[in-house]
XYZ file of C-alpha atoms in Angstrom:
774
model
C 19.100 3.056 -14.765
C 17.185 5.980 -16.170
C 18.706 9.448 -16.064
C 16.821 12.610 -16.985
C 17.732 16.242 -17.429
C 16.202 18.440 -14.771
C 13.187 20.544 -15.666
C 11.684 22.338 -12.656
C 7.950 22.178 -11.977
C 5.902 25.197 -13.076
C 6.858 28.399 -11.230
C 9.960 26.849 -9.627
C 12.442 29.588 -8.557
C 15.903 29.505 -10.110
C 18.103 26.826 -8.593
C 21.050 25.851 -10.750
C 22.325 22.788 -8.917
C 19.759 20.006 -8.925
C 19.492 17.516 -6.084
C 16.556 15.734 -7.720
C 16.573 13.139 -10.508
C 19.667 11.803 -8.765
C 20.407 8.458 -7.130
C 21.275 9.207 -3.513
C 21.445 6.787 -0.588
C 18.520 6.361 1.792
C 18.998 8.836 4.613
C 18.902 6.062 7.245
C 20.982 3.516 5.316
C 24.140 3.901 7.453
C 22.019 3.598 10.597
C 20.254 0.499 9.274
C 23.420 -1.383 8.389
C 25.173 -0.379 11.620
C 22.210 -1.248 13.825
C 21.941 2.266 15.240
C 18.629 3.298 13.658
C 16.168 3.888 16.478
C 12.766 2.235 16.312
C 10.098 2.539 18.988
C 11.359 -0.481 20.928
C 14.942 0.836 20.865
C 14.221 4.009 22.807
C 15.487 3.759 26.391
C 12.695 2.836 28.785
C 12.083 5.232 31.677
C 11.688 4.054 35.241
C 8.265 2.610 35.975
C 7.527 1.490 32.420
C 4.527 -0.832 32.236
C 4.253 -3.572 29.630
C 0.929 -4.663 28.219
C -0.890 -7.727 26.952
C -4.444 -8.458 25.875
C -6.636 -11.182 27.268
C -8.186 -12.547 24.093
C -11.333 -14.462 23.198
C -11.144 -18.140 22.188
C -14.284 -17.902 20.036
C -14.999 -16.391 16.632
C -18.477 -15.310 17.728
C -19.885 -15.407 21.249
C -21.643 -13.466 23.977
C -19.675 -12.645 27.105
C -21.715 -14.104 29.975
C -19.394 -13.459 32.932
C -15.920 -12.111 33.515
C -13.685 -13.069 36.470
C -10.266 -11.390 36.400
C -9.291 -11.896 40.046
C -6.545 -14.367 39.161
C -5.185 -11.948 36.597
C -4.982 -9.113 39.100
C -3.263 -11.380 41.640
C -0.607 -12.614 39.205
C 3.043 -11.660 39.874
C 4.053 -8.305 38.409
C 0.546 -7.184 37.504
C -0.112 -3.511 38.275
C -3.533 -2.990 36.708
C -6.196 -4.732 34.623
C -8.726 -2.917 32.456
C -11.979 -3.832 30.718
C -14.295 -1.910 28.426
C -15.959 -0.397 31.500
C -12.713 1.434 32.338
C -12.587 3.381 29.074
C -13.503 7.017 29.870
C -14.520 7.983 26.331
C -15.387 6.205 23.100
C -14.533 2.483 23.017
C -13.591 2.636 19.349
C -10.432 2.220 17.265
C -12.133 2.187 13.834
C -11.250 4.825 11.233
C -14.727 5.626 9.918
C -17.644 3.440 10.962
C -16.942 3.291 14.731
C -17.445 -0.485 14.780
C -14.045 -1.665 16.057
C -13.658 -1.941 19.823
C -10.482 -1.558 21.842
C -11.938 -4.103 24.272
C -15.009 -6.256 23.671
C -17.915 -5.362 25.935
C -20.802 -7.808 25.493
C -19.912 -9.777 22.382
C -16.804 -11.011 20.583
C -16.794 -11.089 16.794
C -13.493 -12.740 15.851
C -11.138 -15.337 17.264
C -8.533 -13.622 19.422
C -10.440 -10.375 19.941
C -9.137 -8.417 22.964
C -11.460 -8.611 25.968
C -9.292 -7.183 28.739
C -5.933 -5.453 29.061
C -3.136 -6.298 31.504
C -0.430 -3.853 32.623
C 2.563 -5.430 34.358
C 6.184 -4.768 35.182
C 7.444 -6.920 32.316
C 6.143 -8.173 28.994
C 6.434 -11.774 30.163
C 4.471 -11.092 33.353
C 1.713 -9.381 31.364
C 1.438 -12.220 28.834
C 1.387 -14.922 31.504
C -1.273 -13.094 33.494
C -3.421 -12.498 30.406
C -3.976 -16.250 30.138
C -5.503 -16.453 33.638
C -8.805 -14.733 32.920
C -11.940 -16.790 33.619
C -14.564 -15.827 31.106
C -17.811 -17.630 30.387
C -19.050 -17.387 26.816
C -22.212 -18.345 25.012
C -21.025 -19.493 21.611
C -22.941 -18.113 18.641
C -22.978 -19.181 14.981
C -19.965 -17.852 13.107
C -19.614 -16.891 9.454
C -16.017 -17.580 8.515
C -15.702 -17.277 4.749
C -17.218 -15.653 1.690
C -19.528 -18.570 0.917
C -21.047 -18.604 4.422
C -21.444 -14.823 4.483
C -23.049 -14.879 1.036
C -25.560 -17.510 2.135
C -26.440 -15.392 5.178
C -26.469 -12.165 3.139
C -24.036 -10.662 5.641
C -22.677 -7.418 4.179
C -20.777 -4.451 5.599
C -22.590 -2.250 3.078
C -24.837 -2.639 0.041
C -23.279 -4.291 -2.988
C -21.974 -1.784 -5.527
C -22.457 -1.822 -9.294
C -20.414 -0.026 -11.949
C -21.690 -0.375 -15.501
C -21.510 1.113 -18.958
C -22.789 0.151 -22.390
C -25.131 -2.572 -23.556
C -24.812 -5.934 -21.818
C -26.924 -7.535 -24.560
C -23.606 -7.816 -26.383
C -22.867 -10.816 -24.188
C -25.183 -12.871 -26.346
C -24.235 -11.302 -29.679
C -20.476 -11.939 -29.890
C -18.967 -14.976 -31.693
C -17.493 -16.395 -28.465
C -18.629 -16.439 -24.842
C -17.081 -18.170 -21.830
C -17.547 -18.143 -18.073
C -15.097 -18.868 -15.299
C -14.141 -18.247 -11.689
C -11.034 -17.446 -9.671
C -10.275 -17.547 -5.962
C -7.730 -15.010 -4.724
C -6.183 -15.475 -1.293
C -5.337 -12.894 1.334
C -1.893 -11.919 2.597
C -0.275 -10.940 5.890
C 1.804 -7.752 5.895
C 4.658 -9.403 7.783
C 6.435 -6.114 8.417
C 9.749 -6.824 10.145
C 8.936 -4.454 13.018
C 5.743 -5.610 14.682
C 2.996 -3.382 16.032
C 4.254 -1.207 18.892
C 3.277 1.943 20.770
C 4.858 3.670 23.756
C 2.659 6.097 25.710
C 4.054 8.666 28.150
C 1.709 10.709 30.369
C 2.252 14.456 30.144
C 1.038 17.331 32.288
C -2.592 18.483 32.330
C -3.857 15.095 31.161
C -1.888 15.026 27.932
C -0.186 11.982 26.474
C 2.719 11.488 24.085
C 2.721 8.417 21.854
C 5.761 7.045 20.099
C 4.062 4.841 17.579
C 4.766 2.651 14.562
C 1.945 3.975 12.415
C 1.358 5.179 8.881
C -1.395 7.521 10.092
C -0.317 9.591 13.122
C -3.278 11.976 12.943
C -5.816 9.171 12.949
C -4.152 7.620 15.997
C -4.202 11.051 17.637
C -7.898 11.616 17.069
C -8.988 8.094 18.055
C -6.919 8.154 21.243
C -8.300 11.576 22.155
C -11.871 10.346 21.756
C -11.118 7.203 23.722
C -9.616 9.153 26.621
C -12.248 11.877 26.512
C -9.694 14.645 25.857
C -9.020 16.943 22.910
C -6.753 16.132 20.001
C -4.443 18.915 21.182
C -3.842 16.871 24.345
C -2.427 13.942 22.335
C 0.870 14.043 20.446
C 1.820 11.186 18.143
C 5.400 10.864 16.953
C 6.874 8.602 14.265
C 10.555 8.583 13.365
C 10.561 5.436 11.255
C 8.812 2.101 10.873
C 10.286 -1.268 10.074
C 7.807 -1.720 7.254
C 4.113 -1.024 6.984
C 2.644 -2.028 3.592
C -0.773 -0.719 4.740
C -0.797 -2.848 7.887
C -0.079 0.187 10.049
C -2.600 2.512 8.434
C -5.517 1.636 10.743
C -4.246 -1.332 12.736
C -1.774 0.636 14.850
C -4.647 2.425 16.616
C -5.517 -0.661 18.672
C -2.092 -0.842 20.295
C -1.717 2.924 20.642
C -5.098 3.200 22.352
C -4.189 0.407 24.776
C -0.926 2.095 25.727
C -2.589 5.495 26.046
C -5.363 4.124 28.260
C -2.869 2.586 30.680
C -0.703 5.709 30.747
C -3.722 7.910 31.448
C -5.117 5.600 34.120
C -1.884 4.826 35.972
C 0.201 7.936 35.378
C 3.073 5.673 34.278
C 4.603 5.179 30.826
C 3.243 2.126 29.034
C 4.408 0.036 26.089
C 2.493 -2.420 23.950
C 4.810 -4.529 21.812
C 2.964 -7.351 20.102
C 4.853 -10.565 19.438
C 4.619 -12.088 15.965
C 1.929 -14.659 16.780
C -0.357 -12.134 18.441
C 0.292 -9.550 15.738
C -0.750 -11.950 12.984
C -3.770 -13.238 14.897
C -5.397 -9.906 15.730
C -4.460 -7.558 12.873
C -6.200 -7.372 9.501
C -4.874 -8.804 6.236
C -5.250 -8.276 2.524
C -8.845 -9.100 1.551
C -9.320 -12.491 -0.042
C -11.615 -12.350 -3.090
C -13.614 -14.489 -5.431
C -14.112 -13.397 -9.023
C -16.676 -14.769 -11.471
C -16.642 -13.642 -15.077
C -18.879 -13.912 -18.106
C -17.117 -12.558 -21.185
C -18.001 -12.297 -24.862
C -15.359 -11.629 -27.530
C -14.609 -11.820 -31.238
C -12.219 -14.025 -33.196
C -9.295 -11.696 -32.482
C -9.921 -11.860 -28.754
C -11.320 -8.342 -28.457
C -13.810 -8.126 -25.615
C -17.312 -7.196 -26.706
C -18.908 -7.406 -23.251
C -17.868 -8.400 -19.750
C -19.781 -9.078 -16.578
C -17.465 -9.378 -13.592
C -18.675 -10.249 -10.105
C -16.237 -9.627 -7.264
C -16.731 -10.647 -3.630
C -14.424 -10.105 -0.683
C -14.134 -11.217 2.914
C -14.049 -7.963 4.851
C -14.052 -9.455 8.329
C -15.896 -8.360 11.427
C -15.916 -4.583 10.903
C -15.966 -1.968 8.184
C -12.396 -0.625 8.507
C -11.358 0.569 5.003
C -13.207 -2.157 3.131
C -15.581 0.129 1.174
C -12.672 2.073 -0.348
C -10.601 -1.079 -0.897
C -13.399 -2.806 -2.765
C -14.101 0.367 -4.729
C -10.477 0.376 -5.886
C -10.800 -3.262 -6.934
C -13.627 -2.112 -9.207
C -11.555 0.830 -10.494
C -8.757 -1.523 -11.496
C -10.815 -4.345 -12.937
C -10.129 -2.824 -16.359
C -6.342 -2.603 -15.883
C -5.056 -1.554 -19.334
C -8.057 -2.753 -21.304
C -10.928 -0.838 -22.839
C -14.248 -2.383 -21.846
C -16.986 -0.889 -24.003
C -19.844 -2.885 -22.502
C -19.178 -3.794 -18.908
C -20.858 -4.512 -15.607
C -18.767 -4.851 -12.458
C -20.565 -5.978 -9.307
C -18.831 -5.863 -5.932
C -20.023 -7.652 -2.764
C -18.425 -6.747 0.587
C -19.084 -9.548 3.066
C -18.995 -9.294 6.850
C -17.550 -12.373 8.558
C -16.502 -13.376 12.064
C -12.816 -13.123 11.272
C -10.306 -10.364 11.934
C -11.226 -7.201 10.064
C -9.277 -7.057 6.823
C -7.563 -3.832 5.993
C -5.282 -1.855 3.704
C -2.451 -3.661 1.948
C -0.116 -2.441 -0.764
C -2.324 -1.960 -3.823
C -5.463 -1.456 -1.711
C -7.781 -3.762 -3.666
C -6.234 -2.920 -7.011
C -4.273 -6.187 -7.240
C -7.398 -8.296 -6.785
C -9.366 -6.438 -9.450
C -6.405 -6.474 -11.815
C -5.726 -10.193 -11.352
C -9.340 -10.932 -12.264
C -9.115 -9.202 -15.653
C -5.748 -10.848 -16.346
C -7.396 -14.233 -15.791
C -10.042 -13.192 -18.310
C -7.313 -12.349 -20.844
C -5.610 -15.701 -20.317
C -8.935 -17.536 -20.637
C -9.737 -15.783 -23.932
C -6.285 -16.581 -25.346
C -6.412 -20.234 -24.333
C -9.933 -20.566 -25.742
C -8.831 -19.146 -29.111
C -5.407 -20.790 -29.126
C -3.735 -17.370 -29.390
C -0.733 -15.857 -27.645
C -2.080 -14.199 -24.460
C 0.089 -11.138 -25.092
C -1.524 -10.540 -28.484
C -4.970 -10.720 -26.846
C -3.870 -8.208 -24.247
C -2.547 -5.832 -26.901
C -5.753 -6.198 -28.914
C -7.740 -4.927 -25.918
C -5.459 -2.025 -24.920
C -6.828 1.463 -24.459
C -6.327 3.731 -27.457
C -7.163 7.233 -28.711
C -10.704 6.252 -29.696
C -11.103 3.687 -26.914
C -10.080 5.606 -23.820
C -12.987 5.749 -21.369
C -12.855 3.718 -18.166
C -15.925 1.974 -16.717
C -16.168 4.891 -14.247
C -16.168 7.469 -17.078
C -12.635 8.819 -16.628
C -10.782 9.468 -19.867
C -7.365 7.771 -20.060
C -5.338 10.495 -21.772
C -1.840 9.433 -20.702
C -1.871 5.775 -21.814
C 1.648 4.476 -22.461
C 1.350 0.792 -21.554
C 1.301 -0.124 -25.250
C 4.698 1.515 -25.747
C 6.097 -0.030 -22.587
C 4.969 -3.498 -23.604
C 6.441 -3.201 -27.102
C 9.799 -2.051 -25.722
C 9.840 -4.771 -23.090
C 8.753 -7.443 -25.538
C 11.812 -6.671 -27.650
C 14.231 -6.244 -24.751
C 13.133 -9.511 -23.123
C 13.236 -11.528 -26.394
C 9.654 -12.534 -25.736
C 8.900 -14.078 -29.128
C 12.101 -16.143 -29.233
C 11.667 -17.391 -25.701
C 7.990 -18.177 -26.264
C 8.930 -20.425 -29.184
C 11.672 -22.096 -27.134
C 9.221 -22.731 -24.287
C 6.651 -24.243 -26.653
C 9.342 -26.597 -27.985
C 10.452 -27.503 -24.468
C 6.909 -28.302 -23.377
C 6.327 -30.468 -26.431
C 9.408 -32.573 -25.753
C 9.652 -32.825 -21.968
C 7.479 -35.406 -20.179
C 7.508 -34.041 -16.605
C 8.392 -30.341 -16.512
C 6.497 -27.471 -18.057
C 7.536 -23.888 -18.593
C 5.371 -20.837 -18.995
C 5.940 -17.213 -19.953
C 3.670 -14.198 -19.686
C 3.827 -10.469 -20.224
C 1.296 -8.436 -18.262
C 0.870 -4.650 -18.050
C -0.067 -2.384 -15.155
C -2.177 0.781 -15.102
C -2.615 2.048 -11.549
C -4.506 5.172 -10.533
C -2.723 7.581 -8.204
C -4.656 9.523 -5.560
C -6.697 8.608 -2.513
C -10.129 7.621 -3.764
C -11.499 9.348 -0.648
C -11.014 12.852 -1.986
C -10.402 14.794 1.225
C -7.325 12.695 2.018
C -5.466 14.202 -0.934
C -3.774 16.934 1.093
C -0.534 17.369 3.023
C 1.379 19.849 5.121
C 5.027 20.536 5.881
C 7.132 22.679 8.179
C 10.598 23.953 7.244
C 13.025 25.896 9.430
C 16.219 27.543 8.251
C 18.678 28.271 11.048
C 21.231 31.061 11.192
C 24.060 28.590 10.546
C 22.492 27.621 7.229
C 21.162 24.245 8.329
C 17.611 23.197 7.507
C 15.129 21.294 9.671
C 12.466 19.508 7.633
C 9.209 18.116 8.947
C 6.239 16.890 6.952
C 3.103 14.836 7.467
C 4.350 11.683 5.769
C 5.866 8.729 7.578
C 9.020 6.815 6.745
C 8.591 3.056 6.617
C 11.722 2.218 4.684
C 10.478 3.413 1.296
C 12.757 6.474 1.199
C 10.070 9.146 1.480
C 12.188 11.296 3.795
C 15.149 11.099 1.436
C 13.087 12.189 -1.559
C 11.473 15.086 0.305
C 14.889 16.151 1.616
C 16.200 16.131 -1.967
C 13.319 18.384 -2.996
C 14.050 20.853 -0.186
C 17.818 20.768 -0.795
C 17.106 21.542 -4.450
C 15.073 24.620 -3.520
C 17.948 26.097 -1.510
C 20.790 24.878 -3.724
C 22.298 22.967 -0.811
C 23.823 19.555 -0.351
C 21.674 16.907 1.266
C 23.965 16.921 4.328
C 22.554 20.351 5.260
C 19.002 18.993 5.584
C 18.017 17.471 8.919
C 14.911 15.274 8.666
C 12.942 15.267 11.913
C 10.320 12.891 13.274
C 6.766 13.169 12.014
C 4.781 14.742 14.866
C 1.160 15.768 15.073
C 2.092 18.900 17.046
C 4.258 20.117 14.162
C 2.141 19.240 11.114
C -1.522 18.669 12.023
C -4.401 16.801 10.403
C -2.252 14.712 8.110
C -3.418 11.972 5.771
C -2.042 8.475 5.987
C 1.163 7.711 4.155
C -0.617 5.449 1.712
C -2.110 5.292 -1.790
C 1.419 5.698 -3.208
C 0.972 9.428 -2.637
C 3.648 10.115 -0.013
C 6.055 11.995 -2.267
C 3.334 13.526 -4.450
C 1.659 15.140 -1.454
C 4.420 15.796 1.074
C 7.008 16.651 -1.561
C 4.841 19.475 -2.894
C 3.989 20.694 0.624
C 7.677 20.784 1.585
C 8.541 22.489 -1.704
C 5.951 25.169 -1.000
C 7.301 25.741 2.523
C 10.931 25.884 1.411
C 10.077 28.150 -1.511
C 8.418 30.637 0.843
C 11.666 30.973 2.823
C 13.788 31.064 -0.329
C 11.700 33.901 -1.770
C 12.113 35.907 1.439
C 15.871 35.471 1.211
C 15.831 36.339 -2.488
C 13.938 39.580 -1.793
C 16.443 40.504 0.930
C 19.418 39.930 -1.381
C 17.699 41.687 -4.289
C 17.057 44.798 -2.178
C 20.718 44.860 -1.034
C 21.968 44.738 -4.618
C 19.211 46.589 -6.456
C 18.348 43.649 -8.696
C 15.181 41.721 -9.400
C 14.345 39.011 -6.881
C 13.907 36.401 -9.610
C 17.515 36.953 -10.722
C 18.924 35.797 -7.384
C 20.531 32.387 -7.739
C 20.871 29.698 -5.058
C 23.631 27.327 -6.099
C 26.253 25.120 -4.474
C 25.675 26.477 -0.975
C 26.013 30.140 -1.980
C 23.608 32.903 -2.996
C 24.386 35.221 -5.933
C 22.659 38.592 -6.280
C 24.186 40.907 -8.823
C 27.902 41.072 -8.016
C 27.474 39.923 -4.417
C 28.106 36.275 -3.503
C 27.380 35.155 0.056
C 27.315 31.752 1.661
C 23.856 30.438 2.408
C 24.602 30.590 6.141
C 25.611 34.258 5.815
C 22.331 35.041 4.109
C 20.389 33.270 6.862
C 22.275 35.270 9.511
C 21.585 38.456 7.582
C 17.868 37.611 7.399
C 17.756 37.014 11.140
C 19.423 40.361 11.838
C 16.848 42.000 9.582
C 13.981 40.281 11.435
C 12.926 38.139 8.463
C 11.251 34.866 9.330
C 13.232 31.729 8.526
C 10.355 29.391 9.144
C 7.419 28.501 6.930
C 4.598 26.023 6.581
C 3.590 24.552 3.285
C 0.386 22.953 2.093
C -0.689 21.024 -0.972
C -4.022 19.679 -2.176
C -4.270 17.461 -5.242
C -6.082 19.278 -8.084
C -8.643 18.067 -10.634
C -9.983 15.020 -8.777
C -13.675 14.421 -8.140
C -15.856 11.364 -7.778
C -19.545 10.605 -7.297
C -19.760 7.315 -5.411
C -23.515 7.079 -5.899
C -23.088 6.725 -9.654
C -19.495 5.422 -9.595
C -18.422 8.068 -12.079
C -15.837 10.827 -12.058
C -12.106 11.371 -11.966
C -10.825 9.667 -8.807
C -7.168 9.812 -9.922
C -4.871 12.645 -10.930
C -2.896 10.331 -13.217
C -1.945 6.720 -13.876
C 1.366 4.938 -13.305
C 2.292 2.235 -15.787
C 4.551 -0.768 -15.965
C 5.019 -4.148 -17.608
C 6.727 -7.394 -16.699
C 7.704 -10.587 -18.469
C 8.034 -13.593 -16.160
C 9.155 -17.109 -16.997
C 8.359 -20.051 -14.718
C 9.003 -23.776 -14.497
C 6.644 -26.263 -12.809
C 7.185 -29.882 -11.793
C 4.063 -31.853 -12.687
C 4.958 -34.567 -10.147
C 5.158 -32.292 -7.102
C 3.463 -29.052 -8.113
C 6.556 -27.091 -7.125
C 7.671 -24.198 -9.280
C 10.442 -21.676 -9.768
C 10.411 -18.230 -11.294
C 13.370 -18.437 -13.666
C 13.525 -14.909 -15.031
C 11.815 -11.560 -14.725
C 12.151 -8.560 -17.036
C 10.547 -5.336 -15.846
C 10.091 -1.939 -17.450
C 8.364 0.582 -15.210
C 7.220 4.161 -15.625
C 8.016 6.407 -12.654
C 7.777 9.622 -14.624
C 10.932 11.666 -14.141
C 12.310 9.878 -11.101
C 13.377 11.990 -8.148
C 15.695 9.208 -6.945
C 16.182 6.349 -9.451
C 18.033 4.115 -6.980
C 15.192 4.232 -4.460
C 12.619 3.662 -7.194
C 14.442 0.604 -8.511
C 14.499 -0.806 -4.975
C 10.781 -0.219 -4.580
C 10.054 -1.971 -7.880
C 12.111 -5.030 -6.995
C 10.602 -5.311 -3.523
C 7.051 -4.840 -4.799
C 7.455 -7.516 -7.466
C 8.765 -10.022 -4.925
C 6.022 -9.211 -2.439
C 3.463 -9.676 -5.205
C 5.126 -12.944 -6.157
C 4.739 -14.095 -2.565
C 1.039 -13.173 -2.515
C 0.360 -15.104 -5.707
C 2.460 -18.206 -5.097
C 3.080 -19.218 -1.487
C 1.801 -16.754 1.121
C -1.241 -18.671 2.304
C -3.597 -17.801 5.148
C -5.187 -20.946 6.586
C -8.043 -20.915 9.133
C -9.493 -23.916 10.921
C -13.190 -24.715 11.200
C -13.526 -22.514 14.296
C -11.978 -19.435 12.734
C -8.526 -19.835 14.268
C -5.640 -18.627 12.106
C -3.239 -21.554 11.750
C -0.554 -19.692 9.779
C 0.416 -17.164 12.432
C 4.212 -17.380 12.552
C 7.221 -17.792 10.232
C 7.081 -21.526 10.941
C 3.740 -21.819 9.120
C 3.529 -18.694 6.958
C 6.101 -18.427 4.169
C 7.209 -15.064 2.788
C 9.628 -14.536 -0.121
C 13.315 -14.848 0.656
C 16.497 -14.374 -1.374
C 16.233 -17.802 -2.987
C 12.778 -16.949 -4.359
C 14.128 -14.016 -6.345
C 14.428 -14.984 -10.009
C 17.986 -15.962 -10.908
C 17.781 -13.493 -13.801
C 16.051 -10.230 -12.959
C 16.314 -7.200 -15.242
C 14.664 -4.018 -13.972
C 14.690 -0.734 -15.843
C 13.016 2.616 -15.422
C 11.350 3.752 -18.613
C 13.619 6.376 -20.148
C 10.747 8.104 -21.902
C 8.882 8.455 -18.615
C 7.276 11.795 -17.832
C 4.106 13.073 -16.215
C 1.715 15.334 -18.046
C 0.161 16.321 -14.732
C 1.872 18.879 -12.468
C 3.353 16.456 -9.945
C 6.456 17.401 -8.015
C 9.312 17.511 -10.555
C 7.072 15.506 -12.931
C 7.695 12.298 -11.015
C 5.237 9.429 -10.627
C 4.336 7.295 -7.650
C 6.211 4.040 -7.191
C 5.028 2.416 -3.953
C 2.069 0.317 -5.089
C 1.998 0.096 -8.915
C 4.912 -2.382 -9.301
C 3.242 -4.831 -6.911
C 0.932 -5.837 -9.768
C 3.878 -6.650 -12.034
C 3.849 -10.031 -10.298
C 0.582 -10.822 -12.067
C 2.874 -11.979 -14.858
C 4.068 -14.811 -12.587
C 0.534 -16.061 -12.040
C -0.298 -15.820 -15.740
C 2.912 -17.684 -16.610
C 1.961 -20.429 -14.140
C -1.506 -20.591 -15.686
C 0.069 -21.091 -19.113
C 2.424 -23.770 -17.748
C -0.500 -25.643 -16.214
C -2.440 -25.360 -19.483
C 0.574 -26.780 -21.327
C 0.624 -29.728 -18.918
C -3.101 -30.502 -19.134
C -4.219 -29.298 -22.528
C -7.157 -27.716 -20.705
C -8.052 -24.337 -22.259
C -9.303 -23.136 -18.874
C -7.107 -24.540 -16.096
C -8.563 -24.174 -12.604
C -5.564 -22.574 -10.933
C -6.353 -20.305 -7.973
C -4.130 -17.937 -6.014
C -1.896 -18.418 -4.208
C -0.530 -21.011 -6.616
C 0.953 -23.230 -3.925
C 2.388 -26.637 -4.886
C -0.878 -28.215 -3.740
C -2.951 -25.961 -5.993
C -0.644 -26.387 -8.975
C -0.709 -30.176 -8.536
C -4.499 -30.140 -8.192
C -4.802 -28.077 -11.362
C -2.483 -30.453 -13.215
C -3.840 -33.754 -11.897
C -7.468 -32.909 -11.221
C -9.634 -31.688 -8.361
C -9.806 -35.132 -6.755
C -6.323 -34.665 -5.263
């Protein structure tokens, strides 16, 4: 575990007892393990609570010809039934393009789309009644996958192109190869499903207790849907049982349904989706195809690359433009591409609208370039790691395809340290010997790096607010615009605030995120939760601390910057008072003990028309070595060992960061090996429950797993306490698993370009080993 001496950010007031750079328990850990942590469904239901269910379309694409809901309204327990005609305002739950409907009006555009909404006295009554609707449809042709959408030229927006250099180099280099890769989607499978509880308030207002990563977006969409102002809608989030991006935009559908019923009936309403429904009607990670044409020299150095990416966006725009942009941003990963053309197609299909997922397009772009590296190495008969190192960014080779200079590159140092620590060379030789002597099993090993840009690529989202109260007893109430989904954001921000006041963490009370406390927040996403909200909370707490320092300085005729906050006391000259005494003194002297804080990320800018600029404040880095074993008879595999070295800058809480790295790697492993989304010929999702959709479990964790924070980690940019983001970057460490499997398949077949796609299920591994006829 990495430990670092504390160096405050620029202009930090004097605080001599640090609460940051310290491993402290998650603030809700005792509640989690005792079962007393309150989630939305745990809150006691008031009298008259209505439970909701959608009546959903059985077609991927169809016109609604007629709608008969008389049997639904007559069903036992049903209180009300609503259609699109009952929505008083804007029938929209989309974040940007206004092309997602709460309830379909004339046409359905994906299998399972909500058409009507049932409110009943119990969840069972609502779900039973929702199946009684009599709806006549006129089926229309449906585009279900990338190939069909490509043939129909069905796009959510124009294809984007990012290029630099001279593509004539493709024909000039000593070697040139082409290849393709299919990359599957992924369901978020958060443990707490989608849920919202709406309570009508006076004067037409509504309060929403919601499991969402983006309370302000839910607030604004619900206000527009109800035809009221945003000030009439309050959204509250205490915690989520996981999000992973699946509650960034998708929560709005369920919140809007609950709010509509509460507004129409005057009764509280709850929408709690069951697992099947949740998986059928919420968006997933975008599945991609990648086609490459690469030219390189005898050392494996890329001379030119043309990369064509295509994704299935689904039936609406959602966040697909930004997600596909980020795939382009990360198609270089750690490699300098002097002559490059990256083309990105964003296809509209009649499937559920795909959405944000941890990594936000970055994993797909990064996996594509890692396949290129493996293909070059296998073509030349070289170690893939040496090819990767040959192509690394360097002092004279530091410009990305979007014209941002990489000035903080450390992946080369990380990889060298990890290579030694993981005994890569020795193990590689042992694996080669094993493969040469064993008739049925094959092993593979790979070391892959990660370079992940940190900031929202939509510039205006890079802002945050916070609200801090100090009470006269010396306790602190902390509120900020971020949301807690298990990642430990609240704990880190509380550590930052405790550090400002020189208090123990037990004096900081973290309160629910609420839109009536901190307005106009950005989503807790893009790995920016601590970067943004930590700075905002620091600014708020520092404002109060400086007021207290000035009070104590005036009492003792000393300079304000000499006042020290340490160990729960305040020292000014010869006077030492407890923090609570100072707060009481401030109150008696009519000094405010409350402050707001705000932070906006500096330096970033981006021109989407030219795909050039600086979309990121900095990069987070990491590297992983993974070793796998495949059975050439069955296609089954195991990940035997993983060694990880990750750069989190100067970690605010090393224990939380290590947990995030381990979880991200395993979630990435699941995406690349066995989490498979399967649709039938009509567009019906067949893998919509734990019985058919497999996520990683304890037995899938490598038997040997060594995770370390990089001791030399720092951040040249002025992030809060010089830390770096940790939420998304380690997800891509699992690319090493896929590359190791690719090498194992190549060892089994002798094929320099094995046709292994992701996820590398047993069927796909067996097909790659035995041939496409299987």
